[in-house]
């Protein structure tokens, strides 16, 4: 039978109200994702956002270029999905940083992004492509500079390249 001394000891030691069994439905081996997530429509969106800093000469030739990019994700998948993403030429990517869900050993060994995504929006990775790598810029730039009677006019035309 409980006594006042037993109650006092259990309160001081913190054993009162603590269950010896953890709730199973809320815990998972992957701390960024809840277990038992279910969706009527499974969807995963991956947006590659790149900022291109380039110097292009008058003939349209790229003098130097740098690209800073992010892969933004919006994932609504049921269960515990295990996803992989590969790149055509992963050696171009410098200074990469990953979301904690990415398996780093798999990237280091195989240059393959393998991950269990969090639910909702997150940045999967960010990267940099430097000028040492010859990168084809997907746009053309044409500049026309005209001077007449002490005044100048600059026309800059930017458009998508038809072939890379």
Tab-separated table of N, CA and C in Angstrom:
chain	number	residue	atom	x	y	z
A	1	UNK	N	0.827	-1.194	0.000
A	1	UNK	CA	0.000	0.000	0.000
A	1	UNK	C	0.868	1.253	0.000
A	2	UNK	N	0.446	2.281	-0.728
A	2	UNK	CA	1.231	3.513	-0.773
A	2	UNK	C	1.200	4.240	0.555
A	3	UNK	N	2.352	4.725	0.933
A	3	UNK	CA	2.456	5.506	2.162
A	3	UNK	C	2.925	6.901	1.787
A	4	UNK	N	2.880	7.763	2.749
A	4	UNK	CA	3.315	9.144	2.510
A	4	UNK	C	4.796	9.171	2.165
A	5	UNK	N	5.585	8.330	2.799
A	5	UNK	CA	7.024	8.290	2.501
A	5	UNK	C	7.260	7.782	1.086
A	6	UNK	N	6.545	6.737	0.649
A	6	UNK	CA	6.693	6.219	-0.726
A	6	UNK	C	6.311	7.290	-1.753
A	7	UNK	N	5.233	8.013	-1.498
A	7	UNK	CA	4.806	9.079	-2.414
A	7	UNK	C	5.861	10.185	-2.489
A	8	UNK	N	6.411	10.557	-1.344
A	8	UNK	CA	7.434	11.609	-1.315
A	8	UNK	C	8.682	11.163	-2.065
A	9	UNK	N	9.112	9.916	-1.880
A	9	UNK	CA	10.293	9.395	-2.570
A	9	UNK	C	10.058	9.364	-4.076
A	10	UNK	N	8.880	8.915	-4.514
A	10	UNK	CA	8.628	8.841	-5.953
A	10	UNK	C	8.532	10.230	-6.576
A	11	UNK	N	8.048	11.223	-5.824
A	11	UNK	CA	8.000	12.579	-6.361
A	11	UNK	C	9.391	13.189	-6.460
A	12	UNK	N	10.240	12.936	-5.471
A	12	UNK	CA	11.598	13.478	-5.473
A	12	UNK	C	12.430	12.827	-6.568
A	13	UNK	N	12.297	11.540	-6.756
A	13	UNK	CA	13.086	10.836	-7.777
A	13	UNK	C	12.501	10.980	-9.170
A	14	UNK	N	11.282	11.514	-9.284
A	14	UNK	CA	10.673	11.730	-10.590
A	14	UNK	C	10.046	10.500	-11.187
A	15	UNK	N	9.754	9.494	-10.409
A	15	UNK	CA	9.202	8.256	-10.939
A	15	UNK	C	7.679	8.265	-10.959
A	16	UNK	N	7.052	9.268	-10.421
A	16	UNK	CA	5.595	9.291	-10.418
A	16	UNK	C	5.084	9.784	-11.767
A	17	UNK	N	4.155	9.081	-12.339
A	17	UNK	CA	3.549	9.473	-13.614
A	17	UNK	C	4.391	9.155	-14.827
A	18	UNK	N	5.501	8.434	-14.674
A	18	UNK	CA	6.355	8.089	-15.804
A	18	UNK	C	6.094	6.646	-16.174
A	19	UNK	N	5.742	6.432	-17.410
A	19	UNK	CA	5.463	5.074	-17.886
A	19	UNK	C	6.768	4.412	-18.315
A	20	UNK	N	6.830	3.109	-18.139
A	20	UNK	CA	8.021	2.386	-18.572
A	20	UNK	C	7.966	2.042	-20.058
A	21	UNK	N	6.818	2.297	-20.712
A	21	UNK	CA	6.650	2.011	-22.137
A	21	UNK	C	6.508	3.336	-22.874
A	22	UNK	N	7.307	3.540	-23.937
A	22	UNK	CA	7.223	4.755	-24.731
A	22	UNK	C	6.074	4.644	-25.732
A	23	UNK	N	5.414	5.746	-26.052
A	23	UNK	CA	4.341	5.696	-27.048
A	23	UNK	C	4.935	5.411	-28.427
A	24	UNK	N	4.466	4.360	-29.077
A	24	UNK	CA	5.061	3.921	-30.337
A	24	UNK	C	4.636	4.713	-31.553
A	25	UNK	N	3.450	5.294	-31.561
A	25	UNK	CA	2.957	5.929	-32.775
A	25	UNK	C	3.624	7.266	-33.055
A	26	UNK	N	4.236	7.898	-32.079
A	26	UNK	CA	4.818	9.214	-32.279
A	26	UNK	C	6.320	9.191	-32.506
A	27	UNK	N	6.967	8.072	-32.215
A	27	UNK	CA	8.420	8.028	-32.305
A	27	UNK	C	8.865	7.322	-33.572
A	28	UNK	N	10.030	7.700	-34.072
A	28	UNK	CA	10.568	7.068	-35.260
A	28	UNK	C	12.087	7.150	-35.210
A	29	UNK	N	12.738	6.334	-36.034
A	29	UNK	CA	14.196	6.383	-36.132
A	29	UNK	C	14.654	7.609	-36.913
A	30	UNK	N	13.726	8.260	-37.597
A	30	UNK	CA	14.016	9.445	-38.391
A	30	UNK	C	13.364	10.630	-37.684
A	31	UNK	N	14.143	11.435	-36.946
A	31	UNK	CA	13.541	12.477	-36.105
A	31	UNK	C	12.827	13.582	-36.877
A	32	UNK	N	13.095	13.777	-38.153
A	32	UNK	CA	12.465	14.862	-38.906
A	32	UNK	C	11.159	14.418	-39.567
A	33	UNK	N	10.731	13.167	-39.352
A	33	UNK	CA	9.500	12.689	-39.986
A	33	UNK	C	8.668	11.871	-38.996
A	34	UNK	N	7.378	12.195	-38.925
A	34	UNK	CA	6.469	11.438	-38.066
A	34	UNK	C	6.123	10.111	-38.723
A	35	UNK	N	5.836	9.107	-37.913
A	35	UNK	CA	5.380	7.829	-38.445
A	35	UNK	C	3.887	7.891	-38.700
A	36	UNK	N	3.434	7.050	-39.618
A	36	UNK	CA	2.006	6.920	-39.877
A	36	UNK	C	1.405	8.054	-40.677
A	37	UNK	N	2.202	8.830	-41.394
A	37	UNK	CA	1.675	9.918	-42.217
A	37	UNK	C	0.969	9.306	-43.423
A	38	UNK	N	-0.273	9.755	-43.695
A	38	UNK	CA	-1.038	9.232	-44.830
A	38	UNK	C	-1.642	10.392	-45.607
A	39	UNK	N	-1.544	10.314	-46.922
A	39	UNK	CA	-2.122	11.320	-47.805
A	39	UNK	C	-3.014	10.633	-48.830
A	40	UNK	N	-4.086	11.296	-49.214
A	40	UNK	CA	-4.936	10.782	-50.295
A	40	UNK	C	-4.189	10.898	-51.623
A	41	UNK	N	-3.456	12.004	-51.801
A	41	UNK	CA	-2.643	12.212	-53.014
A	41	UNK	C	-1.192	12.353	-52.591
A	42	UNK	N	-0.353	11.453	-53.063
A	42	UNK	CA	1.079	11.538	-52.780
A	42	UNK	C	1.714	12.462	-53.802
A	43	UNK	N	2.452	13.470	-53.304
A	43	UNK	CA	3.079	14.455	-54.184
A	43	UNK	C	4.471	14.791	-53.678
A	44	UNK	N	5.372	15.027	-54.627
A	44	UNK	CA	6.717	15.508	-54.301
A	44	UNK	C	7.133	16.479	-55.394
A	45	UNK	N	7.463	17.702	-55.015
A	45	UNK	CA	7.898	18.728	-55.952
A	45	UNK	C	9.334	19.120	-55.617
A	46	UNK	N	10.165	19.190	-56.651
A	46	UNK	CA	11.562	19.572	-56.492
A	46	UNK	C	11.825	20.754	-57.422
A	47	UNK	N	12.210	21.879	-56.854
A	47	UNK	CA	12.509	23.084	-57.625
A	47	UNK	C	13.998	23.373	-57.527
A	48	UNK	N	14.648	23.463	-58.672
A	48	UNK	CA	16.063	23.807	-58.726
A	48	UNK	C	16.136	25.305	-59.027
A	49	UNK	N	16.576	26.079	-58.046
A	49	UNK	CA	16.671	27.528	-58.175
A	49	UNK	C	18.153	27.887	-58.265
A	50	UNK	N	18.527	28.551	-59.363
A	50	UNK	CA	19.936	28.915	-59.554
A	50	UNK	C	20.079	30.400	-59.821
A	51	UNK	N	21.090	30.987	-59.192
A	51	UNK	CA	21.496	32.359	-59.468
A	51	UNK	C	22.777	32.280	-60.277
A	52	UNK	N	22.762	32.876	-61.469
A	52	UNK	CA	23.918	32.842	-62.360
A	52	UNK	C	24.565	34.222	-62.356
A	53	UNK	N	25.844	34.280	-61.967
A	53	UNK	CA	26.641	35.496	-62.061
A	53	UNK	C	27.635	35.271	-63.182
A	54	UNK	N	27.535	36.061	-64.247
A	54	UNK	CA	28.387	35.822	-65.410
A	54	UNK	C	28.899	37.131	-65.995
A	55	UNK	N	30.082	37.050	-66.568
A	55	UNK	CA	30.638	38.141	-67.378
A	55	UNK	C	30.692	37.617	-68.808
A	56	UNK	N	30.031	38.355	-69.701
A	56	UNK	CA	29.933	37.932	-71.095
A	56	UNK	C	30.496	39.056	-71.949
A	57	UNK	N	31.400	38.716	-72.874
A	57	UNK	CA	32.017	39.757	-73.705
A	57	UNK	C	31.086	40.182	-74.844
A	58	UNK	N	31.551	41.126	-75.657
A	58	UNK	CA	30.721	41.708	-76.711
A	58	UNK	C	30.284	40.687	-77.754
A	59	UNK	N	31.066	39.632	-77.948
A	59	UNK	CA	30.686	38.624	-78.942
A	59	UNK	C	29.751	37.558	-78.369
A	60	UNK	N	29.421	37.659	-77.077
A	60	UNK	CA	28.513	36.693	-76.464
A	60	UNK	C	29.207	35.516	-75.821
A	61	UNK	N	30.535	35.556	-75.758
A	61	UNK	CA	31.300	34.473	-75.130
A	61	UNK	C	31.359	34.695	-73.620
A	62	UNK	N	31.177	33.624	-72.865
A	62	UNK	CA	31.230	33.710	-71.411
A	62	UNK	C	32.685	33.840	-70.973
A	63	UNK	N	33.010	34.930	-70.298
A	63	UNK	CA	34.355	35.163	-69.777
A	63	UNK	C	34.514	34.433	-68.443
A	64	UNK	N	33.566	34.597	-67.558
A	64	UNK	CA	33.559	33.871	-66.288
A	64	UNK	C	32.117	33.710	-65.847
A	65	UNK	N	31.886	32.677	-65.056
A	65	UNK	CA	30.526	32.427	-64.572
A	65	UNK	C	30.570	31.659	-63.262
A	66	UNK	N	29.639	31.969	-62.400
A	66	UNK	CA	29.444	31.239	-61.148
A	66	UNK	C	27.958	30.991	-60.989
A	67	UNK	N	27.643	29.844	-60.438
A	67	UNK	CA	26.244	29.492	-60.206
A	67	UNK	C	26.090	29.100	-58.741
A	68	UNK	N	25.098	29.699	-58.092
A	68	UNK	CA	24.722	29.332	-56.723
A	68	UNK	C	23.320	28.756	-56.822
A	69	UNK	N	23.145	27.540	-56.310
A	69	UNK	CA	21.857	26.891	-56.458
A	69	UNK	C	21.340	26.238	-55.195
A	70	UNK	N	20.025	26.051	-55.169
A	70	UNK	CA	19.329	25.334	-54.109
A	70	UNK	C	18.348	24.365	-54.754
A	71	UNK	N	18.134	23.248	-54.108
A	71	UNK	CA	17.046	22.364	-54.499
A	71	UNK	C	16.018	22.445	-53.382
A	72	UNK	N	14.908	23.118	-53.681
A	72	UNK	CA	13.823	23.296	-52.727
A	72	UNK	C	12.788	22.207	-52.952
A	73	UNK	N	12.270	21.645	-51.870
A	73	UNK	CA	11.346	20.522	-51.965
A	73	UNK	C	10.053	20.826	-51.235
A	74	UNK	N	8.985	20.261	-51.754
A	74	UNK	CA	7.690	20.262	-51.084
A	74	UNK	C	7.171	18.837	-51.203
A	75	UNK	N	7.237	18.079	-50.117
A	75	UNK	CA	6.964	16.644	-50.148
A	75	UNK	C	5.767	16.319	-49.270
A	76	UNK	N	4.809	15.608	-49.865
A	76	UNK	CA	3.646	15.083	-49.153
A	76	UNK	C	3.478	13.639	-49.589
A	77	UNK	N	4.238	12.743	-48.969
A	77	UNK	CA	4.219	11.321	-49.299
A	77	UNK	C	3.822	10.518	-48.070
A	78	UNK	N	3.012	9.505	-48.284
A	78	UNK	CA	2.558	8.642	-47.186
A	78	UNK	C	3.677	7.714	-46.735
A	79	UNK	N	3.594	7.320	-45.471
A	79	UNK	CA	4.531	6.341	-44.939
A	79	UNK	C	5.911	6.908	-44.693
A	80	UNK	N	6.922	6.075	-44.928
A	80	UNK	CA	8.319	6.444	-44.714
A	80	UNK	C	9.054	6.286	-46.049
A	81	UNK	N	8.883	7.251	-46.988
A	81	UNK	CA	9.477	7.102	-48.317
A	81	UNK	C	10.995	7.202	-48.283
A	82	UNK	N	11.643	6.417	-49.113
A	82	UNK	CA	13.099	6.438	-49.251
A	82	UNK	C	13.382	6.851	-50.688
A	83	UNK	N	13.884	8.062	-50.888
A	83	UNK	CA	14.054	8.625	-52.228
A	83	UNK	C	15.526	8.704	-52.604
A	84	UNK	N	15.775	8.676	-53.913
A	84	UNK	CA	17.128	8.856	-54.451
A	84	UNK	C	17.070	9.852	-55.600
A	85	UNK	N	18.113	10.660	-55.719
A	85	UNK	CA	18.218	11.632	-56.804
A	85	UNK	C	19.643	11.585	-57.323
A	86	UNK	N	19.775	11.511	-58.638
A	86	UNK	CA	21.111	11.483	-59.234
A	86	UNK	C	21.284	12.699	-60.143
A	87	UNK	N	22.537	13.003	-60.446
A	87	UNK	CA	22.894	14.133	-61.288
A	87	UNK	C	23.671	13.627	-62.493
A	88	UNK	N	23.531	14.312	-63.618
A	88	UNK	CA	24.256	13.907	-64.820
A	88	UNK	C	25.755	14.050	-64.606
A	89	UNK	N	26.178	15.172	-64.020
A	89	UNK	CA	27.599	15.393	-63.786
A	89	UNK	C	27.809	15.985	-62.385
A	90	UNK	N	27.785	15.152	-61.346
A	90	UNK	CA	27.900	15.685	-59.982
A	90	UNK	C	29.266	16.274	-59.655
A	91	UNK	N	30.288	15.991	-60.494
A	91	UNK	CA	31.628	16.550	-60.226
A	91	UNK	C	31.662	18.062	-60.388
A	92	UNK	N	30.679	18.637	-61.081
A	92	UNK	CA	30.627	20.088	-61.239
A	92	UNK	C	30.282	20.801	-59.931
A	93	UNK	N	29.607	20.116	-59.034
A	93	UNK	CA	29.103	20.741	-57.813
A	93	UNK	C	30.220	20.929	-56.796
A	94	UNK	N	30.406	22.180	-56.362
A	94	UNK	CA	31.378	22.519	-55.323
A	94	UNK	C	30.602	22.976	-54.095
A	95	UNK	N	31.259	22.942	-52.973
A	95	UNK	CA	30.733	23.545	-51.753
A	95	UNK	C	29.268	23.177	-51.508
A	96	UNK	N	28.981	21.879	-51.469
A	96	UNK	CA	27.613	21.427	-51.263
A	96	UNK	C	27.286	21.381	-49.766
A	97	UNK	N	26.043	21.663	-49.446
A	97	UNK	CA	25.549	21.469	-48.081
A	97	UNK	C	24.173	20.825	-48.184
A	98	UNK	N	23.892	19.928	-47.233
A	98	UNK	CA	22.707	19.094	-47.321
A	98	UNK	C	21.807	19.263	-46.106
A	99	UNK	N	20.544	18.963	-46.311
A	99	UNK	CA	19.597	18.830	-45.209
A	99	UNK	C	20.009	17.599	-44.399
A	100	UNK	N	19.739	17.563	-43.099
A	100	UNK	CA	20.138	16.393	-42.294
A	100	UNK	C	19.547	15.061	-42.767
A	101	UNK	N	18.514	15.081	-43.589
A	101	UNK	CA	17.902	13.835	-44.049
A	101	UNK	C	18.761	13.108	-45.092
A	102	UNK	N	19.742	13.783	-45.681
A	102	UNK	CA	20.568	13.171	-46.733
A	102	UNK	C	21.618	12.254	-46.109
A	103	UNK	N	21.782	11.078	-46.699
A	103	UNK	CA	22.806	10.123	-46.255
A	103	UNK	C	24.150	10.537	-46.855
A	104	UNK	N	25.017	11.102	-46.010
A	104	UNK	CA	26.283	11.667	-46.496
A	104	UNK	C	27.215	10.603	-47.075
A	105	UNK	N	27.280	9.439	-46.471
A	105	UNK	CA	28.179	8.386	-46.973
A	105	UNK	C	27.818	7.982	-48.393
A	106	UNK	N	26.521	7.921	-48.666
A	106	UNK	CA	26.084	7.550	-50.019
A	106	UNK	C	26.506	8.623	-51.023
A	107	UNK	N	26.421	9.895	-50.634
A	107	UNK	CA	26.864	10.977	-51.515
A	107	UNK	C	28.376	10.907	-51.730
A	108	UNK	N	29.131	10.705	-50.652
A	108	UNK	CA	30.587	10.657	-50.758
A	108	UNK	C	31.058	9.474	-51.600
A	109	UNK	N	30.405	8.331	-51.477
A	109	UNK	CA	30.834	7.131	-52.189
A	109	UNK	C	30.310	7.055	-53.622
A	110	UNK	N	29.029	7.414	-53.828
A	110	UNK	CA	28.384	7.196	-55.126
A	110	UNK	C	27.930	8.476	-55.820
A	111	UNK	N	28.036	9.629	-55.148
A	111	UNK	CA	27.511	10.898	-55.661
A	111	UNK	C	26.021	10.770	-55.988
A	112	UNK	N	25.298	10.116	-55.079
A	112	UNK	CA	23.863	9.900	-55.208
A	112	UNK	C	23.199	10.473	-53.964
A	113	UNK	N	22.163	11.300	-54.151
A	113	UNK	CA	21.407	11.822	-53.015
A	113	UNK	C	20.382	10.772	-52.616
A	114	UNK	N	20.536	10.228	-51.435
A	114	UNK	CA	19.612	9.236	-50.897
A	114	UNK	C	19.091	9.787	-49.580
A	115	UNK	N	17.746	9.790	-49.408
A	115	UNK	CA	17.190	10.457	-48.236
A	115	UNK	C	15.759	10.012	-47.956
A	116	UNK	N	15.380	10.143	-46.690
A	116	UNK	CA	13.990	10.029	-46.252
A	116	UNK	C	13.557	11.461	-45.976
A	117	UNK	N	12.687	12.023	-46.828
A	117	UNK	CA	12.403	13.456	-46.725
A	117	UNK	C	11.509	13.797	-45.538
A	118	UNK	N	11.678	15.013	-45.000
A	118	UNK	CA	10.704	15.492	-44.020
A	118	UNK	C	9.373	15.746	-44.727
A	119	UNK	N	8.338	15.883	-43.966
A	119	UNK	CA	7.024	16.172	-44.522
A	119	UNK	C	6.880	17.677	-44.678
A	120	UNK	N	6.534	18.159	-45.874
A	120	UNK	CA	6.351	19.588	-46.109
A	120	UNK	C	7.499	20.184	-46.901
A	121	UNK	N	7.766	21.480	-46.696
A	121	UNK	CA	8.775	22.190	-47.484
A	121	UNK	C	10.110	22.226	-46.744
A	122	UNK	N	11.185	22.103	-47.514
A	122	UNK	CA	12.541	22.160	-46.964
A	122	UNK	C	13.526	22.342	-48.106
A	123	UNK	N	14.757	22.744	-47.781
A	123	UNK	CA	15.840	22.859	-48.759
A	123	UNK	C	16.663	21.577	-48.677
A	124	UNK	N	16.641	20.788	-49.732
A	124	UNK	CA	17.353	19.510	-49.758
A	124	UNK	C	18.858	19.724	-49.802
A	125	UNK	N	19.300	20.625	-50.673
A	125	UNK	CA	20.735	20.895	-50.776
A	125	UNK	C	20.959	22.266	-51.370
A	126	UNK	N	22.135	22.822	-51.077
A	126	UNK	CA	22.597	24.031	-51.758
A	126	UNK	C	23.989	23.730	-52.292
A	127	UNK	N	24.356	24.416	-53.362
A	127	UNK	CA	25.620	24.108	-54.030
A	127	UNK	C	26.151	25.344	-54.746
A	128	UNK	N	27.366	25.206	-55.229
A	128	UNK	CA	28.061	26.258	-55.955
A	128	UNK	C	28.775	25.602	-57.128
A	129	UNK	N	28.717	26.244	-58.275
A	129	UNK	CA	29.491	25.798	-59.440
A	129	UNK	C	30.409	26.953	-59.803
A	130	UNK	N	31.708	26.689	-59.795
A	130	UNK	CA	32.678	27.777	-59.963
A	130	UNK	C	33.115	27.932	-61.416
A	131	UNK	N	33.936	28.963	-61.632
A	131	UNK	CA	34.414	29.273	-62.978
A	131	UNK	C	35.416	28.249	-63.502
A	132	UNK	N	36.040	27.458	-62.628
A	132	UNK	CA	36.985	26.456	-63.126
A	132	UNK	C	36.264	25.417	-63.985
A	133	UNK	N	34.991	25.169	-63.676
A	133	UNK	CA	34.209	24.228	-64.473
A	133	UNK	C	33.614	24.967	-65.662
A	134	UNK	N	33.779	24.421	-66.843
A	134	UNK	CA	33.192	25.038	-68.032
A	134	UNK	C	31.702	24.738	-68.048
A	135	UNK	N	30.914	25.764	-67.762
A	135	UNK	CA	29.471	25.609	-67.651
A	135	UNK	C	28.815	26.337	-68.808
A	136	UNK	N	27.896	25.655	-69.469
A	136	UNK	CA	27.132	26.284	-70.546
A	136	UNK	C	25.998	27.085	-69.918
A	137	UNK	N	25.991	28.389	-70.158
A	137	UNK	CA	24.935	29.257	-69.655
A	137	UNK	C	23.724	29.085	-70.579
A	138	UNK	N	22.536	28.851	-70.044
A	138	UNK	CA	21.371	28.539	-70.888
A	138	UNK	C	20.703	29.741	-71.545
A	139	UNK	N	21.335	30.909	-71.491
A	139	UNK	CA	20.771	32.101	-72.128
A	139	UNK	C	21.832	32.777	-72.989
A	140	UNK	N	21.365	33.555	-73.960
A	140	UNK	CA	22.292	34.391	-74.714
A	140	UNK	C	22.058	35.840	-74.314
A	141	UNK	N	23.116	36.648	-74.436
A	141	UNK	CA	23.045	38.074	-74.120
A	141	UNK	C	23.651	38.834	-75.282
A	142	UNK	N	22.896	39.806	-75.796
A	142	UNK	CA	23.412	40.676	-76.861
A	142	UNK	C	23.275	42.118	-76.377
A	143	UNK	N	24.364	42.851	-76.482
A	143	UNK	CA	24.345	44.255	-76.070
A	143	UNK	C	24.645	45.131	-77.274
A	144	UNK	N	23.856	46.173	-77.437
A	144	UNK	CA	24.069	47.167	-78.494
A	144	UNK	C	24.242	48.515	-77.804
A	145	UNK	N	25.413	49.160	-78.054
A	145	UNK	CA	25.689	50.461	-77.454
A	145	UNK	C	25.857	51.462	-78.593
A	146	UNK	N	25.056	52.516	-78.579
A	146	UNK	CA	25.101	53.535	-79.620
A	146	UNK	C	25.304	54.906	-78.988
A	147	UNK	N	26.225	55.708	-79.576
A	147	UNK	CA	26.443	57.080	-79.140
A	147	UNK	C	26.121	57.996	-80.308
A	148	UNK	N	25.347	59.038	-80.024
A	148	UNK	CA	24.997	59.991	-81.083
A	148	UNK	C	24.726	61.348	-80.441
A	149	UNK	N	25.387	62.351	-80.914
A	149	UNK	CA	25.208	63.720	-80.435
A	149	UNK	C	25.392	63.835	-78.922
A	150	UNK	N	26.415	63.176	-78.381
A	150	UNK	CA	26.711	63.275	-76.962
A	150	UNK	C	25.792	62.466	-76.058
A	151	UNK	N	24.897	61.703	-76.659
A	151	UNK	CA	24.008	60.853	-75.868
A	151	UNK	C	24.255	59.403	-76.247
A	152	UNK	N	23.931	58.541	-75.318
A	152	UNK	CA	24.130	57.123	-75.571
A	152	UNK	C	22.864	56.324	-75.334
A	153	UNK	N	22.841	55.177	-75.985
A	153	UNK	CA	21.708	54.278	-75.830
A	153	UNK	C	22.254	52.861	-75.689
A	154	UNK	N	21.755	52.139	-74.694
A	154	UNK	CA	22.172	50.757	-74.473
A	154	UNK	C	20.953	49.861	-74.598
A	155	UNK	N	21.036	48.899	-75.519
A	155	UNK	CA	19.987	47.889	-75.661
A	155	UNK	C	20.588	46.542	-75.288
A	156	UNK	N	19.965	45.881	-74.342
A	156	UNK	CA	20.424	44.559	-73.932
A	156	UNK	C	19.292	43.572	-74.195
A	157	UNK	N	19.622	42.528	-74.945
A	157	UNK	CA	18.649	41.482	-75.258
A	157	UNK	C	19.110	40.189	-74.609
A	158	UNK	N	18.222	39.584	-73.853
A	158	UNK	CA	18.502	38.315	-73.198
A	158	UNK	C	17.410	37.336	-73.607
A	159	UNK	N	17.823	36.111	-73.982
A	159	UNK	CA	16.853	35.099	-74.371
A	159	UNK	C	17.403	33.704	-74.161
A	160	UNK	N	16.560	32.709	-74.275
A	160	UNK	CA	17.022	31.324	-74.083
A	160	UNK	C	17.807	30.834	-75.284
A	161	UNK	N	18.861	30.076	-75.024
A	161	UNK	CA	19.599	29.448	-76.102
A	161	UNK	C	18.778	28.285	-76.630
A	162	UNK	N	18.828	28.070	-77.934
A	162	UNK	CA	18.061	26.978	-78.517
A	162	UNK	C	18.707	25.640	-78.249
A	163	UNK	N	20.036	25.584	-78.264
A	163	UNK	CA	20.757	24.334	-77.982
A	163	UNK	C	21.874	24.646	-77.002
A	164	UNK	N	22.191	23.662	-76.182
A	164	UNK	CA	23.291	23.835	-75.222
A	164	UNK	C	24.501	23.081	-75.686
